[in-house]
Tab-separated table of C-alpha atoms and ligand atoms in Angstrom:
chain	number	residue	atom	x	y	z
A	1	MET	CA	-36.826	-11.751	-35.426
A	2	ASN	CA	-33.460	-10.869	-34.269
A	3	ALA	CA	-31.347	-14.388	-32.994
A	4	ALA	CA	-28.764	-14.974	-31.340
A	5	VAL	CA	-25.605	-17.264	-31.619
A	6	ILE	CA	-23.434	-17.192	-28.614
A	7	VAL	CA	-20.111	-19.584	-29.946
A	8	ALA	CA	-18.270	-21.000	-26.589
A	9	ALA	CA	-16.660	-24.137	-27.693
A	10	GLY	CA	-12.808	-22.633	-27.200
A	11	ARG	CA	-10.744	-24.023	-25.083
A	12	GLY	CA	-8.353	-22.046	-21.825
A	13	THR	CA	-5.015	-23.138	-23.225
A	14	ARG	CA	-3.834	-19.157	-24.271
A	15	MET	CA	-4.768	-18.833	-20.117
A	16	GLY	CA	-3.884	-20.973	-18.846
A	17	LEU	CA	-6.958	-22.490	-17.923
A	18	ASP	CA	-7.668	-26.975	-18.883
A	19	ARG	CA	-10.661	-25.531	-19.337
A	20	ASN	CA	-12.653	-23.899	-21.345
A	21	LYS	CA	-12.490	-19.674	-20.162
A	22	VAL	CA	-16.382	-18.807	-20.555
A	23	LEU	CA	-16.955	-21.210	-17.744
A	24	THR	CA	-14.398	-19.438	-15.220
A	25	PRO	CA	-16.487	-17.009	-13.254
A	26	LEU	CA	-15.250	-13.112	-13.495
A	27	CYS	CA	-16.054	-10.557	-10.330
A	28	GLY	CA	-18.516	-13.623	-9.220
A	29	GLN	CA	-19.986	-14.676	-12.279
A	30	PRO	CA	-18.689	-17.097	-15.032
A	31	VAL	CA	-18.084	-15.391	-18.478
A	32	ILE	CA	-20.328	-16.953	-20.420
A	33	VAL	CA	-23.188	-16.364	-17.973
A	34	ARG	CA	-22.539	-12.782	-18.538
A	35	THR	CA	-22.121	-13.199	-22.624
A	36	VAL	CA	-25.584	-14.157	-22.518
A	37	ARG	CA	-26.670	-12.521	-20.605
A	38	ALA	CA	-25.398	-8.661	-21.885
A	39	PHE	CA	-27.183	-10.000	-24.860
A	40	ALA	CA	-30.761	-10.733	-22.700
A	41	ASP	CA	-30.980	-7.540	-21.527
A	42	THR	CA	-30.689	-6.125	-24.335
A	43	GLY	CA	-34.865	-7.736	-25.232
A	44	LEU	CA	-33.779	-6.808	-28.999
A	45	PHE	CA	-33.741	-10.734	-29.442
A	46	ASP	CA	-36.837	-12.143	-29.687
A	47	GLY	CA	-35.788	-15.173	-32.211
A	48	GLY	CA	-33.544	-16.312	-28.063
A	49	ILE	CA	-29.812	-17.176	-27.888
A	50	VAL	CA	-28.004	-20.359	-28.544
A	51	VAL	CA	-24.915	-21.106	-27.318
A	52	VAL	CA	-22.705	-22.968	-28.771
A	53	THR	CA	-19.824	-24.774	-26.583
A	54	GLY	CA	-17.394	-27.771	-26.474
A	55	ALA	CA	-19.651	-31.314	-25.788
A	56	CYS	CA	-17.953	-31.683	-22.398
A	57	ASP	CA	-19.299	-28.872	-21.234
A	58	VAL	CA	-23.001	-28.428	-22.749
A	59	ALA	CA	-24.806	-29.961	-19.277
A	60	ASP	CA	-22.297	-27.039	-17.218
A	61	VAL	CA	-23.196	-24.082	-19.438
A	62	ARG	CA	-27.153	-25.063	-19.305
A	63	ALA	CA	-26.384	-25.583	-15.460
A	64	MET	CA	-24.949	-22.590	-15.229
A	65	LEU	CA	-27.443	-20.490	-17.740
A	66	GLY	CA	-30.522	-22.065	-15.613
A	67	GLN	CA	-29.023	-21.210	-12.168
A	68	ALA	CA	-28.357	-17.660	-13.765
A	69	GLY	CA	-32.980	-17.516	-14.925
A	70	LEU	CA	-31.307	-16.858	-17.986
A	71	CYS	CA	-33.400	-19.217	-21.074
A	72	ALA	CA	-31.431	-19.748	-24.230
A	73	THR	CA	-31.037	-23.609	-26.386
A	74	VAL	CA	-27.306	-24.831	-26.057
A	75	VAL	CA	-25.229	-26.543	-27.936
A	76	PRO	CA	-22.625	-28.596	-29.393
A	77	GLY	CA	-19.443	-27.205	-31.218
A	78	GLY	CA	-17.984	-28.293	-34.112
A	79	ALA	CA	-14.356	-29.263	-34.813
A	80	ASP	CA	-13.676	-25.501	-35.165
A	81	ARG	CA	-15.134	-22.097	-34.973
A	82	GLN	CA	-16.461	-22.002	-38.365
A	83	GLN	CA	-17.819	-25.197	-37.833
A	84	SER	CA	-19.855	-24.470	-34.358
A	85	VAL	CA	-20.861	-21.234	-36.070
A	86	SER	CA	-22.446	-23.451	-38.841
A	87	LEU	CA	-24.562	-25.556	-36.085
A	88	GLY	CA	-25.718	-22.737	-33.423
A	89	LEU	CA	-27.163	-21.415	-37.124
A	90	ALA	CA	-29.163	-24.558	-37.976
A	91	ALA	CA	-29.868	-24.322	-33.863
A	92	CYS	CA	-31.656	-21.438	-34.357
A	93	ASP	CA	-35.552	-20.307	-35.215
A	94	ALA	CA	-36.311	-20.345	-38.666
A	95	GLN	CA	-38.732	-17.655	-37.938
A	96	ALA	CA	-35.223	-14.865	-37.443
A	97	ASP	CA	-34.053	-12.852	-40.567
A	98	VAL	CA	-31.294	-11.091	-38.684
A	99	ILE	CA	-28.483	-13.161	-36.602
A	100	ALA	CA	-25.746	-11.647	-34.246
A	101	ILE	CA	-23.047	-14.319	-34.154
A	102	HIS	CA	-20.793	-13.400	-31.265
A	103	ASP	CA	-17.852	-15.241	-28.993
A	104	GLY	CA	-18.933	-16.138	-25.872
A	105	ALA	CA	-15.731	-14.672	-24.341
A	106	ARG	CA	-16.887	-10.793	-25.198
A	107	PRO	CA	-18.805	-10.135	-21.615
A	108	LEU	CA	-18.537	-6.888	-21.925
A	109	VAL	CA	-20.375	-6.545	-25.179
A	110	THR	CA	-22.784	-2.876	-24.638
A	111	ARG	CA	-26.456	-3.018	-26.149
A	112	ASP	CA	-25.443	0.147	-27.500
A	113	VAL	CA	-23.023	-2.016	-30.025
A	114	ILE	CA	-25.021	-4.800	-30.317
A	115	ALA	CA	-28.056	-2.930	-31.313
A	116	ARG	CA	-25.646	-1.007	-34.245
A	117	THR	CA	-25.432	-4.472	-35.900
A	118	LEU	CA	-28.913	-4.658	-35.695
A	119	GLU	CA	-30.392	-2.119	-37.253
A	120	SER	CA	-27.065	-1.941	-39.925
A	121	ALA	CA	-28.241	-5.534	-40.484
A	122	ARG	CA	-31.422	-4.969	-40.526
A	123	GLU	CA	-30.651	-2.487	-43.503
A	124	THR	CA	-28.281	-2.846	-45.441
A	125	GLY	CA	-27.669	-6.938	-45.010
A	126	SER	CA	-24.436	-6.839	-42.085
A	127	GLY	CA	-23.783	-4.983	-38.742
A	128	VAL	CA	-20.133	-6.168	-37.547
A	129	ALA	CA	-19.044	-4.018	-34.705
A	130	ALA	CA	-15.242	-2.559	-35.093
A	131	VAL	CA	-13.368	-0.128	-33.722
A	132	ALA	CA	-9.718	2.309	-34.937
A	133	LEU	CA	-7.496	0.550	-34.645
A	134	LYS	CA	-4.560	2.792	-31.693
A	135	ASP	CA	-1.508	0.728	-33.225
A	136	THR	CA	0.442	1.197	-36.322
A	137	ILE	CA	0.140	-1.775	-38.692
A	138	LYS	CA	3.411	-3.860	-39.857
A	139	ARG	CA	2.981	-6.123	-42.497
A	140	VAL	CA	5.610	-8.274	-42.493
A	141	ASP	CA	7.166	-11.341	-44.509
A	142	ALA	CA	7.856	-14.937	-43.304
A	143	HIS	CA	11.211	-13.476	-41.472
A	144	GLY	CA	9.663	-11.202	-39.220
A	145	VAL	CA	11.103	-8.161	-42.130
A	146	VAL	CA	8.824	-5.589	-43.002
A	147	VAL	CA	6.747	-5.358	-46.279
A	148	ASP	CA	4.701	-2.708	-46.429
A	149	THR	CA	3.038	-0.642	-43.372
A	150	PRO	CA	-1.042	0.006	-44.571
A	151	PRO	CA	-2.271	3.465	-43.655
A	152	ARG	CA	-3.345	2.994	-40.353
A	153	ASP	CA	-7.128	5.540	-40.836
A	154	ALA	CA	-8.517	2.749	-43.806
A	155	LEU	CA	-7.535	0.116	-41.206
A	156	ARG	CA	-10.281	-1.635	-38.412
A	157	ALA	CA	-9.860	-4.147	-35.636
A	158	VAL	CA	-12.836	-6.478	-36.527
A	159	GLN	CA	-15.139	-7.345	-33.207
A	160	THR	CA	-18.561	-9.277	-32.816
A	161	PRO	CA	-21.377	-9.546	-32.755
A	162	GLN	CA	-21.554	-10.077	-36.513
A	163	THR	CA	-24.427	-9.668	-37.672
A	164	PHE	CA	-26.474	-10.462	-40.666
A	165	SER	CA	-29.363	-11.162	-42.699
A	166	ALA	CA	-30.099	-14.932	-42.088
A	167	ALA	CA	-30.318	-15.427	-45.330
A	168	LEU	CA	-26.375	-14.567	-45.691
A	169	ILE	CA	-25.143	-15.996	-43.425
A	170	ARG	CA	-26.126	-19.474	-43.521
A	171	GLN	CA	-25.834	-19.342	-47.435
A	172	ALA	CA	-21.923	-18.118	-46.744
A	173	HIS	CA	-21.584	-20.502	-43.888
A	174	ALA	CA	-23.681	-23.316	-46.420
A	175	LEU	CA	-21.529	-22.432	-49.083
A	176	TYR	CA	-18.345	-22.625	-47.454
A	177	ALA	CA	-18.214	-25.758	-44.730
A	178	ASP	CA	-18.063	-28.287	-47.430
A	179	SER	CA	-14.905	-26.036	-48.949
A	180	GLY	CA	-12.300	-26.659	-46.447
A	181	ALA	CA	-12.224	-22.907	-46.891
A	182	ARG	CA	-11.817	-21.724	-43.038
A	183	ALA	CA	-12.545	-18.330	-42.450
A	184	THR	CA	-11.496	-16.268	-39.029
A	185	ASP	CA	-14.507	-14.301	-39.076
A	186	ASP	CA	-18.006	-14.281	-40.259
A	187	ALA	CA	-17.438	-11.587	-42.028
A	188	MET	CA	-14.702	-13.148	-44.197
A	189	LEU	CA	-17.668	-15.421	-45.303
A	190	VAL	CA	-20.042	-13.208	-46.794
A	191	GLU	CA	-16.639	-11.404	-48.036
A	192	ARG	CA	-16.124	-14.154	-49.844
A	193	MET	CA	-19.261	-14.074	-51.173
A	194	GLY	CA	-18.172	-10.437	-53.056
A	195	HIS	CA	-21.316	-9.338	-50.701
A	196	ALA	CA	-20.171	-5.863	-49.087
A	197	VAL	CA	-19.995	-6.102	-45.130
A	198	ARG	CA	-20.769	-3.106	-43.033
A	199	LEU	CA	-19.280	-2.124	-40.096
A	200	THR	CA	-20.955	-0.927	-37.459
A	201	GLN	CA	-18.839	1.147	-34.256
A	202	GLY	CA	-17.794	-0.908	-31.604
A	203	ASP	CA	-16.508	-0.309	-27.534
A	204	VAL	CA	-13.041	-0.405	-27.072
A	205	GLU	CA	-14.523	-2.085	-23.397
A	206	ASN	CA	-15.675	-4.317	-25.800
A	207	ILE	CA	-12.872	-6.999	-25.400
A	208	LYS	CA	-12.195	-10.878	-26.069
A	209	LEU	CA	-10.803	-12.921	-23.060
A	210	THR	CA	-7.491	-14.472	-24.649
A	211	THR	CA	-5.059	-13.712	-21.966
A	212	PRO	CA	-4.957	-13.203	-18.331
A	213	GLU	CA	-4.248	-10.108	-17.791
A	214	ASP	CA	-7.547	-9.917	-20.759
A	215	MET	CA	-9.112	-11.058	-16.709
A	216	LEU	CA	-7.451	-8.421	-15.135
A	217	LEU	CA	-8.996	-5.438	-17.135
A	218	ALA	CA	-12.768	-6.456	-17.542
A	219	GLN	CA	-12.515	-7.324	-13.601
A	220	GLN	CA	-11.160	-3.517	-13.760
A	221	VAL	CA	-14.113	-2.195	-16.780
A	222	ILE	CA	-16.914	-4.445	-14.668
A	223	LEU	CA	-15.814	-3.036	-10.795
A	224	ARG	CA	-16.329	0.859	-12.496
A	225	ARG	CA	-19.674	-0.128	-14.324
A	226	GLU	CA	-21.065	-1.492	-11.508
A	227	ASP	CA	-20.234	1.142	-9.084
A	228	GLY	CA	-22.663	3.592	-11.180
A	229	LYS	CA	-21.829	6.930	-11.771
A	230	GLU	CA	-20.348	7.363	-8.272
A	231	PRO	CA	-16.474	5.955	-9.579
A	232	MET	CA	-15.203	7.628	-6.364
A	233	ARG	CA	-16.356	5.314	-3.880
A	234	MET	CA	-14.024	6.195	-0.363
A	235	ARG	CA	-13.098	10.099	0.661
A	236	ILE	CA	-10.606	11.558	3.017
A	237	GLY	CA	-10.537	14.455	4.587
A	238	HIS	CA	-8.815	17.620	7.366
A	239	GLY	CA	-9.620	18.979	9.570
A	240	TYR	CA	-7.586	22.175	11.570
A	241	ASP	CA	-8.853	24.035	14.890
A	242	VAL	CA	-7.042	26.197	17.804
A	243	HIS	CA	-8.946	27.313	20.935
A	244	ARG	CA	-7.556	29.007	23.746
A	245	LEU	CA	-7.168	27.768	27.023
A	246	VAL	CA	-8.360	29.732	29.545
A	247	GLU	CA	-9.561	29.365	33.038
A	248	GLY	CA	-12.898	28.521	34.892
A	249	ARG	CA	-13.266	26.150	31.390
A	250	LYS	CA	-13.996	22.322	30.899
A	251	LEU	CA	-11.960	21.104	29.427
A	252	ILE	CA	-13.937	18.457	26.740
A	253	LEU	CA	-11.207	17.049	24.225
A	254	CYS	CA	-13.069	14.065	21.627
A	255	GLY	CA	-16.117	14.260	24.704
A	256	VAL	CA	-14.298	12.889	27.424
A	257	GLU	CA	-13.709	15.478	30.527
A	258	VAL	CA	-10.212	16.080	31.410
A	259	PRO	CA	-9.148	17.218	34.994
A	260	HIS	CA	-7.236	19.921	33.987
A	261	THR	CA	-6.590	24.353	35.757
A	262	LEU	CA	-7.451	25.947	32.855
A	263	GLY	CA	-10.365	24.649	29.875
A	264	LEU	CA	-10.657	25.293	26.625
A	265	LEU	CA	-12.123	29.257	25.178
A	266	GLY	CA	-15.475	28.925	22.584
A	267	HIS	CA	-18.808	29.732	21.802
A	268	SER	CA	-19.437	26.148	22.127
A	269	ASP	CA	-17.656	23.428	24.217
A	270	ALA	CA	-14.582	24.041	22.431
A	271	ASP	CA	-13.223	20.437	22.676
A	272	VAL	CA	-10.816	21.768	19.645
A	273	ALA	CA	-10.803	17.155	19.421
A	274	LEU	CA	-14.290	16.579	17.597
A	275	HIS	CA	-14.425	20.299	15.595
A	276	ALA	CA	-11.063	19.079	13.585
A	277	LEU	CA	-12.146	15.154	13.323
A	278	MET	CA	-16.215	16.791	11.862
A	279	ASP	CA	-14.014	19.409	9.130
A	280	ALA	CA	-12.463	16.158	7.984
A	281	LEU	CA	-15.511	14.739	7.758
A	282	LEU	CA	-17.494	17.603	6.135
A	283	GLY	CA	-14.418	18.164	3.891
A	284	ALA	CA	-14.807	14.011	2.840
A	285	ALA	CA	-18.276	14.957	2.195
A	286	ALA	CA	-17.235	18.177	-0.267
A	287	LEU	CA	-19.309	19.937	2.774
A	288	GLY	CA	-17.737	23.479	3.528
A	289	ASP	CA	-16.765	22.825	7.373
A	290	ILE	CA	-17.769	23.381	10.741
A	291	GLY	CA	-18.671	26.824	10.659
A	292	ARG	CA	-20.883	26.813	7.941
A	293	HIS	CA	-23.644	24.834	9.576
A	294	PHE	CA	-23.228	25.253	13.281
A	295	PRO	CA	-22.519	29.245	12.759
A	296	ASP	CA	-20.506	30.614	16.384
A	297	THR	CA	-23.398	33.307	15.993
A	298	ASP	CA	-25.974	31.259	16.900
A	299	PRO	CA	-27.128	30.677	20.554
A	300	ALA	CA	-28.317	27.849	19.093
A	301	TYR	CA	-24.651	26.692	19.940
A	302	ALA	CA	-23.732	28.440	22.714
A	303	GLY	CA	-22.612	25.772	25.123
A	304	ALA	CA	-23.240	23.260	22.966
A	305	ASP	CA	-21.932	18.928	23.440
A	306	SER	CA	-19.701	19.639	20.315
A	307	ALA	CA	-20.627	15.451	20.365
A	308	ARG	CA	-23.982	16.319	19.961
A	309	LEU	CA	-23.280	18.282	16.705
A	310	LEU	CA	-20.076	15.405	15.167
A	311	ASP	CA	-23.947	13.322	15.631
A	312	HIS	CA	-25.603	15.452	12.986
A	313	VAL	CA	-22.542	15.957	10.890
A	314	VAL	CA	-22.611	11.669	10.943
A	315	ALA	CA	-26.251	11.745	9.519
A	316	LEU	CA	-25.608	14.051	7.387
A	317	LEU	CA	-22.797	12.107	6.036
A	318	GLN	CA	-25.706	9.157	5.583
A	319	ALA	CA	-28.494	11.029	4.072
A	320	ARG	CA	-25.341	11.375	1.550
A	321	GLY	CA	-25.271	7.705	1.038
A	322	TYR	CA	-21.284	8.257	3.099
A	323	ALA	CA	-20.472	6.009	6.380
A	324	VAL	CA	-17.145	6.738	8.711
A	325	GLY	CA	-14.255	3.976	7.212
A	326	ASN	CA	-11.871	5.743	9.801
A	327	ALA	CA	-10.188	9.073	11.935
A	328	ASP	CA	-6.510	9.514	12.565
A	329	ILE	CA	-6.683	11.716	15.051
A	330	THR	CA	-3.624	14.326	17.190
A	331	ILE	CA	-4.307	15.888	19.318
A	332	ILE	CA	-1.428	19.175	19.902
A	333	CYS	CA	-1.119	19.731	24.154
A	334	GLN	CA	1.578	19.827	26.551
A	335	ARG	CA	-0.258	19.676	29.615
A	336	PRO	CA	-2.041	18.540	31.106
A	337	LYS	CA	-0.931	14.862	29.328
A	338	LEU	CA	-3.752	12.909	27.842
A	339	LYS	CA	-1.965	8.649	27.904
A	340	ASP	CA	-4.841	8.271	30.510
A	341	TYR	CA	-7.993	9.019	28.771
A	342	ILE	CA	-6.746	8.306	25.204
A	343	GLU	CA	-8.910	5.463	25.873
A	344	ALA	CA	-11.899	7.076	26.951
A	345	MET	CA	-11.492	8.755	23.701
A	346	ARG	CA	-11.506	6.303	21.086
A	347	LYS	CA	-14.905	4.834	23.271
A	348	THR	CA	-16.686	7.964	22.950
A	349	VAL	CA	-15.588	8.489	19.557
A	350	ALA	CA	-16.277	5.144	18.112
A	351	ALA	CA	-19.927	5.913	19.414
A	352	HIS	CA	-20.443	8.743	17.948
A	353	LEU	CA	-18.877	7.862	14.799
A	354	LEU	CA	-21.243	5.094	14.480
A	355	VAL	CA	-17.756	2.518	13.652
A	356	ASP	CA	-15.961	-0.320	15.267
A	357	GLU	CA	-13.120	1.287	17.793
A	358	ASP	CA	-10.189	-0.072	16.432
A	359	CYS	CA	-11.555	2.673	13.208
A	360	VAL	CA	-10.600	5.384	15.147
A	361	ASN	CA	-7.199	6.331	16.817
A	362	VAL	CA	-6.226	9.251	19.348
A	363	LYS	CA	-3.560	10.247	19.789
A	364	ALA	CA	-1.282	13.341	21.740
A	365	THR	CA	1.951	14.924	21.252
A	366	THR	CA	4.006	17.724	23.288
A	367	THR	CA	5.935	20.524	21.110
A	368	GLU	CA	8.843	20.264	23.529
A	369	LYS	CA	7.424	23.717	24.626
A	370	LEU	CA	7.629	25.814	21.791
A	371	GLY	CA	5.232	27.193	19.982
A	372	PHE	CA	1.279	28.544	21.608
A	373	GLU	CA	-0.010	24.999	22.511
A	374	GLY	CA	4.120	24.450	23.523
A	375	GLU	CA	3.710	27.683	25.915
A	376	GLY	CA	0.384	25.941	27.104
A	377	LEU	CA	-1.857	29.103	25.335
A	378	GLY	CA	-4.227	26.665	23.880
A	379	ILE	CA	-4.167	23.716	22.259
A	380	SER	CA	-4.374	22.320	18.562
A	381	CYS	CA	-5.664	19.421	16.377
A	382	HIS	CA	-5.744	17.647	13.764
A	383	ALA	CA	-8.309	15.487	11.907
A	384	VAL	CA	-7.778	12.571	8.910
A	385	ALA	CA	-10.955	10.813	7.633
A	386	CYS	CA	-12.447	8.636	5.277
A	387	ILE	CA	-16.053	8.284	4.161
A	388	GLU	CA	-17.389	5.022	1.970
A	389	ARG	CA	-20.202	5.679	-0.125
A	390	ARG	CA	-22.220	2.368	1.113
A	391	GLN	CA	-24.723	2.969	-1.498
A	392	PRO	CA	-25.250	5.026	-5.255
B	401	MG	MG1	-13.438	25.340	16.374
């Protein structure tokens, strides 16, 4: 039977807080709730979870865990960490034969890290999460002068959980409880008994929240994890199109008919602006271009209303969990003047993209009579669109 002791009796002084740091929210949930949940969700602790916290925080921690639907025994801690762990061990189920001791301020611990320590403790009596060091460590004297440089390969940074057979860790604490000797972690007490301590693979993300910078780092890790398998939520795409101006055709731009002596030539209604926009949207989702989805050799699209094709593109995005964020369209056109139609274009495009009007921008520019647009031979358009994943 496995039990856990989560120690959360520290003050938040290094965090610049005037309260216990484990009570502070991290991405919407108190740190202690996240830590206890990390243990509870493993389903590995049939012997229960004991949380040790400052006497003045017991009621708050109980209320927070209760509100989160988490079941744990909350007991007041002692004058230092070692005493707090001892009190936690005393509150553990007597039937538990393996006990994991964990810092309440390490909410990012994963199931794998916890499970490895349990497995090792069951096999060898101990399992302590640890990671290799990235930095070279120097031993210094009282004046800050380097004494020596221990080989990095032989060094590990030790985390929690520190998991032991219940008999071993209870004995280690009992031996040192009244001796006055103090240890910075539980493994040290076991080492002093001459018992081998086995390390297991920890996780660099299993950080102990100590400073305000640690909180920022933890937020980033949680955001990434909660984003699941799709780390990129926002995507961007660009589209470009040109159509020739000819007589005998309507001029349709952004789904709006603009009175003019010429119109754009094309297989569909030749709405150059919506074509560029569709390519931007398809590009953002990595779905190719409109030529692939609506081939101009397909009679089904002869004279097609491009706004209907845009609806189809939006549906394609929705089917993949994307919604349109915003779009910016630049029409390059010497004649006619488009300013009187811009608002109608924005409204039309927003309605088809299923977004508010302030998510759509349409602008028109001339080329100072330079090039094919300037000579009135055709109209070109650039579009940029942002799409967002709204579901995993
Ligand atoms: Mg086109």
